[in-house]
Amino acid sequence: MTHYSKTDIDNLDHLFKINLINSCSGYKSANLIGTKSEDNLTNIAIFSSVIHMGSSPPLLGFILRPNTVPRNTYENIKTTGIYTINHVHESIIADAHHTSAKYDADISEFDMTILQEEYKKGFYAPFVKGSPVQTAMKFKEEYPIKSNGTILIIGEIQTLYFEEKLLERDGFLNLSKGKVATINGLDGYAVPILKERQSYQRPKRSSS
Amino acid sequence: MTHYSKTDIDNLDHLFKINLINSCSGYKSANLIGTKSEDNLTNIAIFSSVIHMGSSPPLLGFILRPNTVPRNTYENIKTTGIYTINHVHESIIADAHHTSAKYDADISEFDMTILQEEYKKGFYAPFVKGSPVQTAMKFKEEYPIKSNGTILIIGEIQTLYFEEKLLERDGFLNLSKGKVATINGLDGYAVPILKERQSYQRPKRSSS
């Protein structure tokens, strides 16, 4: 196998390094995070770091990189206390990815892409119309990460929306029925097809 | 669209709730985390929460759920300071998933599955033989999460190993060439095929 030591990695060309290290954790979620500033400027941005933090209460987390991403998302979350998380359907991959371009705060990515704002039940932040899974989120906690200056943002699900056909009898949302994308590295997109569901695992009886 | 409010979610049957909330963040990484206790007992466990934290320095994070997972992984990381992260190849999905069964600390999951230990360059923790991407990790930081008692563990990549065929010219690791799995929910597995790579995005010129 090919290998790179820590020193090798530190000495890599910047673009090669960020491609390599962004690919090496495995497949990542593809989500558009929607926010709106207090003066009504909307923002929508692609994130690949949304993770499940726990089900009771229902919490999701994600990582913000203040040094590389415009901070509109962070500022809007902190001032309004809310945001939305929207899955990327295969039909909007190119436009979802385009939200990674660095626009000034007074330009909404909704105006520069095919992505359309959607509002539900008076929730202040915009959802992405047509997204197969959407969550209305309330900001709960933030943890500044000492090692590199990123921030872990944790929010609680206020309302979970999804296309009915995704739901299986036991609560499982079959993302492949929604043609939801996953991200490999910084810019690789795939739309997985579910292979199998494994059952709940109990210990095997030891043969000894 | 179907929707569940926070109150609806809180009142769901436990299994339905954990299936639903574990599915709603999007696709997740499929990784086996390998550790060894000070008295040489190995442990290998499946995780779906490994995320990229940053490239300079190269950091990966993951979430531990002390209340639901046996804590061998955590104890071994804290006492030895090291661990491995190994991607799940499609050929070992069933056995990788079986490591979620709750075995006592004196039983190694390596003895109860087809997974085989591999040691490299004197690194104390076991890798999973045949895994297409493997990282030797050094523990850096932990953040106990107030909202639900989970723990964010952050480690630094000491050595990154991968099958040579995965590497593209610009540092991108093409996980689909390694038949790497992704996880949907608690127990759904898919092996994605790369659809497309998007380019680095710059702002469009405004039409106004």
Coordinates of C-alpha atoms in Angstrom, one line a residue:
Chain A
M1 CA 0.0 0.0 0.0
T2 CA 1.0 3.6 -0.6
H3 CA 1.6 5.5 2.6
Y4 CA 2.2 9.1 3.7
S5 CA 3.6 9.9 7.1
K6 CA 2.6 13.0 9.1
T7 CA 5.7 14.8 7.9
D8 CA 5.0 13.8 4.2
I9 CA 1.5 15.2 4.6
D10 CA 2.6 18.4 6.2
N11 CA 5.0 18.9 3.2
L12 CA 2.5 18.3 0.5
D13 CA 1.4 21.0 -1.9
H14 CA -1.7 22.7 -0.5
L15 CA -4.3 21.5 -3.0
F16 CA -3.0 17.9 -3.1
K17 CA -3.1 17.9 0.7
I18 CA -6.7 19.1 1.1
N19 CA -7.9 16.7 -1.6
L20 CA -6.1 13.8 0.1
I21 CA -7.1 14.5 3.7
N22 CA -10.7 15.4 2.8
S23 CA -11.0 12.0 1.0
C24 CA -9.5 9.8 3.7
S25 CA -12.3 9.8 6.3
G26 CA -14.8 8.0 4.1
Y27 CA -18.0 9.1 2.5
K28 CA -19.6 12.2 3.8
S29 CA -23.1 13.7 4.0
A30 CA -24.1 16.2 1.4
N31 CA -26.2 19.0 3.0
L32 CA -27.2 22.5 2.3
I33 CA -27.5 24.7 5.4
G34 CA -29.9 27.5 5.1
T35 CA -29.9 30.7 7.2
K36 CA -31.3 34.2 7.1
S37 CA -29.7 37.3 8.7
E38 CA -31.7 39.6 10.9
D39 CA -32.0 42.0 7.9
N40 CA -33.5 39.3 5.7
L41 CA -30.5 38.3 3.6
T42 CA -30.6 34.6 2.9
N43 CA -27.6 32.3 2.7
I44 CA -27.4 28.7 1.5
A45 CA -24.1 26.7 1.7
I46 CA -22.9 23.2 1.1
F47 CA -21.5 21.2 4.0
S48 CA -20.1 17.7 4.2
S49 CA -19.6 17.4 7.9
V50 CA -23.1 17.0 9.3
I51 CA -23.3 14.1 11.8
H52 CA -25.8 12.4 14.0
M53 CA -25.0 13.3 17.6
G54 CA -27.9 11.5 19.3
S55 CA -31.6 10.7 19.1
S56 CA -32.9 11.6 22.5
P57 CA -32.9 14.6 22.2
P58 CA -32.6 14.6 18.4
L59 CA -29.3 16.4 17.8
L60 CA -27.2 17.0 14.7
G61 CA -23.7 18.5 14.6
F62 CA -21.5 20.0 11.9
I63 CA -18.0 21.6 11.6
L64 CA -17.5 25.2 10.6
R65 CA -14.1 26.3 9.2
P66 CA -14.0 30.0 9.9
N67 CA -10.7 30.5 8.1
T68 CA -11.8 29.1 4.7
V69 CA -15.6 29.6 4.6
P70 CA -17.4 33.0 4.7
R71 CA -18.9 33.2 8.1
N72 CA -22.4 34.2 7.1
T73 CA -23.8 30.8 8.1
Y74 CA -22.2 31.2 11.6
E75 CA -23.3 34.8 12.1
N76 CA -26.8 34.1 11.0
I77 CA -27.1 31.0 13.3
K78 CA -25.8 33.0 16.3
T79 CA -28.0 36.0 15.8
T80 CA -31.2 34.2 14.9
G81 CA -30.7 30.9 16.7
I82 CA -32.0 28.8 13.9
Y83 CA -31.1 27.2 10.6
T84 CA -32.2 24.5 8.2
I85 CA -30.4 21.3 6.9
N86 CA -31.4 20.1 3.5
H87 CA -30.3 16.9 1.7
V88 CA -28.8 17.2 -1.8
H89 CA -30.9 15.5 -4.5
E90 CA -29.0 14.3 -7.5
S91 CA -30.7 16.9 -9.7
I92 CA -29.2 19.8 -7.8
I93 CA -25.6 18.6 -7.3
A94 CA -23.9 21.2 -9.5
D95 CA -25.8 24.1 -8.0
A96 CA -25.4 22.8 -4.5
H97 CA -21.6 22.6 -5.1
H98 CA -21.6 26.1 -6.5
T99 CA -22.7 27.5 -3.1
S100 CA -19.0 26.8 -2.0
A101 CA -18.0 29.8 -4.1
K102 CA -17.1 32.8 -1.9
Y103 CA -19.9 35.4 -2.4
D104 CA -20.1 38.6 -0.4
A105 CA -22.7 38.5 2.3
D106 CA -25.1 40.8 0.4
I107 CA -25.5 38.3 -2.4
S108 CA -27.7 35.3 -1.8
E109 CA -26.6 32.0 -3.3
F110 CA -30.3 31.4 -4.0
D111 CA -30.1 34.2 -6.6
M112 CA -27.0 32.7 -8.3
T113 CA -28.2 29.1 -8.6
I114 CA -31.3 27.1 -9.4
L115 CA -31.9 26.5 -5.7
Q116 CA -35.2 27.9 -4.5
E117 CA -36.1 29.1 -1.1
E118 CA -39.1 27.5 0.7
Y119 CA -40.7 28.6 3.9
K120 CA -42.7 26.4 6.3
K121 CA -44.9 27.2 9.2
G122 CA -43.4 30.6 9.9
F123 CA -39.9 29.2 10.4
Y124 CA -37.6 32.2 9.7
A125 CA -34.8 30.3 7.9
P126 CA -35.2 29.1 4.3
F127 CA -35.4 25.5 3.3
V128 CA -34.3 24.2 -0.1
K129 CA -37.4 23.5 -2.2
G130 CA -37.6 19.9 -3.4
S131 CA -35.0 18.6 -1.0
P132 CA -36.0 15.0 -0.1
V133 CA -35.1 15.4 3.6
Q134 CA -35.2 18.8 5.4
T135 CA -34.8 19.7 9.1
A136 CA -35.7 22.8 11.0
M137 CA -32.9 23.3 13.5
K138 CA -32.5 25.2 16.7
F139 CA -28.9 26.1 17.8
K140 CA -27.9 24.5 21.1
E141 CA -24.2 24.6 21.7
E142 CA -20.8 25.4 20.1
Y143 CA -17.4 24.0 20.8
P144 CA -14.4 25.9 19.5
I145 CA -11.8 23.3 18.6
K146 CA -8.4 24.1 20.0
S147 CA -6.3 22.1 17.6
N148 CA -7.3 24.0 14.5
G149 CA -9.7 26.8 15.2
T150 CA -12.8 25.1 13.7
I151 CA -16.1 25.1 15.6
L152 CA -18.5 22.2 16.3
I153 CA -22.0 23.5 16.1
I154 CA -24.8 21.4 17.7
G155 CA -28.4 21.9 17.0
E156 CA -31.7 20.2 18.0
I157 CA -34.2 19.1 15.4
Q158 CA -37.4 21.2 15.7
T159 CA -39.2 19.6 12.8
L160 CA -38.1 16.8 10.4
Y161 CA -39.6 16.8 6.9
F162 CA -39.1 14.0 4.4
E163 CA -40.7 12.5 1.3
E164 CA -43.2 9.8 2.5
K165 CA -41.8 7.1 0.1
L166 CA -38.5 7.2 2.0
L167 CA -39.9 5.9 5.3
E168 CA -39.8 2.2 6.1
R169 CA -42.0 0.5 8.7
D170 CA -39.3 0.7 11.5
G171 CA -38.5 4.4 11.1
F172 CA -35.6 3.9 8.6
L173 CA -35.4 6.6 6.0
N174 CA -34.2 4.9 2.8
L175 CA -32.0 7.7 1.3
S176 CA -31.5 5.9 -1.9
K177 CA -35.2 6.2 -2.7
G178 CA -34.8 9.9 -2.5
K179 CA -31.7 9.9 -4.8
V180 CA -29.7 11.7 -2.1
A181 CA -26.0 12.4 -2.8
T182 CA -22.9 11.7 -0.7
I183 CA -19.6 13.5 -1.0
N184 CA -16.1 12.0 -1.5
G185 CA -13.4 14.5 -0.7
L186 CA -13.9 18.1 -1.6
D187 CA -15.8 17.7 -4.9
G188 CA -16.7 14.1 -5.6
Y189 CA -20.4 13.3 -5.7
A190 CA -22.1 9.9 -5.7
V191 CA -25.8 8.8 -5.5
P192 CA -25.7 5.5 -3.6
I193 CA -28.1 2.6 -4.1
L194 CA -28.9 0.7 -0.9
K195 CA -27.2 -2.7 -0.9
E196 CA -28.5 -4.3 2.2
R197 CA -29.7 -3.7 5.7
Q198 CA -28.0 -5.6 8.4
S199 CA -30.0 -6.7 11.5
Y200 CA -29.4 -5.7 15.1
Q201 CA -26.3 -7.6 16.2
R202 CA -26.1 -9.8 19.4
P203 CA -22.9 -11.5 20.5
K204 CA -22.3 -15.0 19.0
R205 CA -21.9 -17.8 21.4
S206 CA -18.2 -18.5 21.8
S207 CA -17.1 -21.8 20.3
S208 CA -15.0 -22.6 23.4
Chain B
M1 CA -44.1 15.9 2.8
T2 CA -44.4 13.9 5.9
H3 CA -43.3 15.7 9.1
Y4 CA -42.5 15.0 12.7
S5 CA -42.2 17.8 15.3
K6 CA -39.8 17.7 18.1
T7 CA -42.7 16.5 20.4
D8 CA -43.7 13.8 17.9
I9 CA -40.1 12.6 17.8
D10 CA -39.8 12.5 21.6
N11 CA -42.9 10.4 21.8
L12 CA -41.9 7.8 19.2
D13 CA -41.2 4.2 20.1
H14 CA -37.4 3.9 20.9
L15 CA -36.4 1.7 17.9
F16 CA -38.5 3.7 15.4
K17 CA -36.9 6.9 16.8
I18 CA -33.3 5.7 16.6
N19 CA -33.8 4.4 13.1
L20 CA -35.4 7.7 12.0
I21 CA -33.0 10.1 13.6
N22 CA -29.9 8.1 12.6
S23 CA -31.1 8.2 9.0
C24 CA -31.9 11.9 8.8
S25 CA -28.4 13.4 8.7
G26 CA -27.5 11.9 5.3
Y27 CA -24.9 9.3 4.3
K28 CA -22.3 8.4 6.9
S29 CA -18.8 7.1 6.8
A30 CA -18.2 3.4 7.5
N31 CA -15.1 2.9 9.6
L32 CA -13.7 0.2 11.9
I33 CA -11.8 1.7 14.8
G34 CA -9.0 -0.5 16.1
T35 CA -7.5 -0.3 19.6
K36 CA -5.5 -2.5 22.0
S37 CA -5.5 -2.3 25.7
E38 CA -2.4 -2.1 27.8
D39 CA -2.7 -5.8 28.6
N40 CA -2.9 -6.7 24.9
L41 CA -6.6 -7.2 24.4
T42 CA -7.6 -6.0 20.9
N43 CA -10.9 -4.3 20.1
I44 CA -12.4 -3.5 16.7
A45 CA -15.7 -1.6 16.4
I46 CA -17.8 -0.1 13.7
F47 CA -18.4 3.7 13.7
S48 CA -20.4 5.9 11.4
S49 CA -19.5 9.3 12.8
V50 CA -15.9 9.8 11.6
I51 CA -15.5 13.3 10.1
H52 CA -12.8 15.4 8.6
M53 CA -11.9 18.1 11.0
G54 CA -9.0 19.8 9.1
S55 CA -6.1 19.1 6.8
S56 CA -3.3 21.2 8.4
P57 CA -2.7 19.5 10.8
P58 CA -4.5 16.4 9.4
L59 CA -7.3 15.8 12.0
L60 CA -10.2 13.4 12.1
G61 CA -13.0 13.3 14.7
F62 CA -15.6 10.9 15.8
I63 CA -18.4 10.7 18.3
L64 CA -18.5 8.1 21.1
R65 CA -21.8 7.2 22.8
P66 CA -20.8 6.0 26.2
N67 CA -24.3 5.0 27.2
T68 CA -24.9 2.7 24.3
V69 CA -21.5 1.4 23.2
P70 CA -19.1 -0.7 25.3
R71 CA -16.4 1.8 26.3
N72 CA -13.4 -0.4 25.4
T73 CA -12.6 1.8 22.5
Y74 CA -12.5 4.9 24.7
E75 CA -10.5 3.3 27.5
N76 CA -7.9 1.9 25.1
I77 CA -7.5 5.3 23.3
K78 CA -7.1 7.1 26.6
T79 CA -4.6 4.7 28.1
T80 CA -2.5 4.0 25.0
G81 CA -3.0 7.4 23.2
I82 CA -3.4 5.7 19.8
Y83 CA -5.9 3.9 17.5
T84 CA -6.5 3.1 13.9
I85 CA -9.3 4.0 11.5
N86 CA -10.0 1.5 8.7
H87 CA -12.5 1.8 5.8
V88 CA -15.1 -0.9 5.3
H89 CA -14.7 -2.8 2.0
E90 CA -17.8 -4.3 0.5
S91 CA -16.6 -7.8 1.2
I92 CA -16.5 -7.3 5.0
I93 CA -19.8 -5.4 5.5
A94 CA -21.6 -8.2 7.5
D95 CA -18.6 -8.8 9.8
A96 CA -17.9 -5.1 10.2
H97 CA -21.5 -4.6 11.3
H98 CA -21.3 -7.5 13.7
T99 CA -18.7 -5.6 15.7
S100 CA -21.7 -3.5 17.0
A101 CA -22.7 -6.6 19.1
K102 CA -21.9 -6.0 22.8
Y103 CA -19.1 -8.3 23.7
D104 CA -17.3 -8.3 27.0
A105 CA -13.9 -6.6 27.0
D106 CA -12.0 -9.9 27.3
I107 CA -13.4 -11.1 23.9
S108 CA -11.8 -9.6 20.8
E109 CA -14.2 -8.9 17.9
F110 CA -11.3 -10.1 15.7
D111 CA -11.9 -13.6 17.1
M112 CA -15.6 -13.5 16.4
T113 CA -15.5 -12.3 12.8
I114 CA -13.5 -12.8 9.6
L115 CA -11.7 -9.5 10.3
Q116 CA -8.0 -10.0 10.7
E117 CA -5.5 -7.9 12.7
E118 CA -2.6 -6.3 10.8
Y119 CA 0.4 -4.6 12.4
K120 CA 2.5 -2.0 10.7
K121 CA 5.9 -0.4 11.6
G122 CA 5.6 -1.1 15.3
F123 CA 2.3 0.8 15.7
Y124 CA 0.7 -0.7 18.8
A125 CA -3.0 -0.7 17.7
P126 CA -4.3 -3.2 15.1
F127 CA -5.3 -2.3 11.6
V128 CA -7.9 -4.3 9.7
K129 CA -6.1 -6.4 7.0
G130 CA -7.3 -5.6 3.5
S131 CA -9.0 -2.4 4.3
P132 CA -8.5 -0.1 1.3
V133 CA -7.8 3.1 3.4
Q134 CA -6.2 2.9 6.9
T135 CA -5.0 5.6 9.2
A136 CA -2.7 5.4 12.2
M137 CA -4.1 7.9 14.7
K138 CA -2.8 9.7 17.7
F139 CA -5.3 11.0 20.3
K140 CA -5.3 14.8 20.5
E141 CA -8.4 16.2 22.3
E142 CA -11.8 15.2 23.7
Y143 CA -14.9 17.4 24.1
P144 CA -17.6 16.0 26.4
I145 CA -20.9 17.2 24.9
K146 CA -23.2 18.7 27.5
S147 CA -26.5 18.2 25.6
N148 CA -26.4 14.4 25.7
G149 CA -23.2 13.0 27.3
T150 CA -21.5 11.9 24.1
I151 CA -17.8 12.7 23.5
L152 CA -16.1 14.1 20.5
I153 CA -12.7 12.5 20.1
I154 CA -10.2 14.3 17.9
G155 CA -7.0 12.6 16.6
E156 CA -4.1 13.4 14.3
I157 CA -3.2 11.2 11.4
Q158 CA 0.3 9.8 12.0
T159 CA 0.4 7.7 8.8
L160 CA -2.2 7.4 6.0
Y161 CA -2.2 4.1 4.1
F162 CA -4.2 3.5 0.9
E163 CA -4.4 1.2 -2.1
E164 CA -2.4 3.0 -4.9
K165 CA -5.2 2.7 -7.5
L166 CA -7.4 5.0 -5.4
L167 CA -5.1 8.0 -5.8
E168 CA -5.8 10.6 -8.5
R169 CA -3.2 13.1 -9.7
D170 CA -4.4 15.9 -7.5
G171 CA -4.5 14.0 -4.2
F172 CA -8.2 12.9 -4.5
L173 CA -8.7 9.3 -3.2
N174 CA -11.4 7.7 -5.3
L175 CA -13.2 5.7 -2.7
S176 CA -15.5 4.0 -5.3
K177 CA -12.4 2.3 -6.8
G178 CA -11.8 0.8 -3.4
K179 CA -15.4 -0.5 -3.1
V180 CA -15.7 1.4 0.2
A181 CA -19.1 1.3 1.9
T182 CA -21.2 4.1 3.3
I183 CA -23.9 3.8 6.0
N184 CA -27.5 4.9 5.9
G185 CA -29.0 5.0 9.4
L186 CA -28.1 2.3 11.9
D187 CA -27.8 -0.7 9.6
G188 CA -28.1 0.3 5.9
Y189 CA -25.0 -0.2 3.7
A190 CA -24.3 1.0 0.2
V191 CA -21.2 0.9 -2.0
P192 CA -21.4 4.1 -4.0
I193 CA -20.1 4.6 -7.6
L194 CA -18.6 8.0 -8.2
K195 CA -20.9 10.1 -10.4
E196 CA -18.8 13.2 -11.0
R197 CA -16.2 15.5 -9.6
Q198 CA -17.2 19.2 -9.5
S199 CA -14.5 21.8 -10.0
Y200 CA -13.4 24.5 -7.5
Q201 CA -16.2 27.1 -7.6
R202 CA -15.7 30.9 -8.0
P203 CA -18.5 33.4 -7.8
K204 CA -20.4 34.0 -11.1
R205 CA -20.5 37.5 -12.4
S206 CA -23.7 39.1 -11.3
S207 CA -26.1 39.7 -14.2
S208 CA -26.9 43.2 -12.8

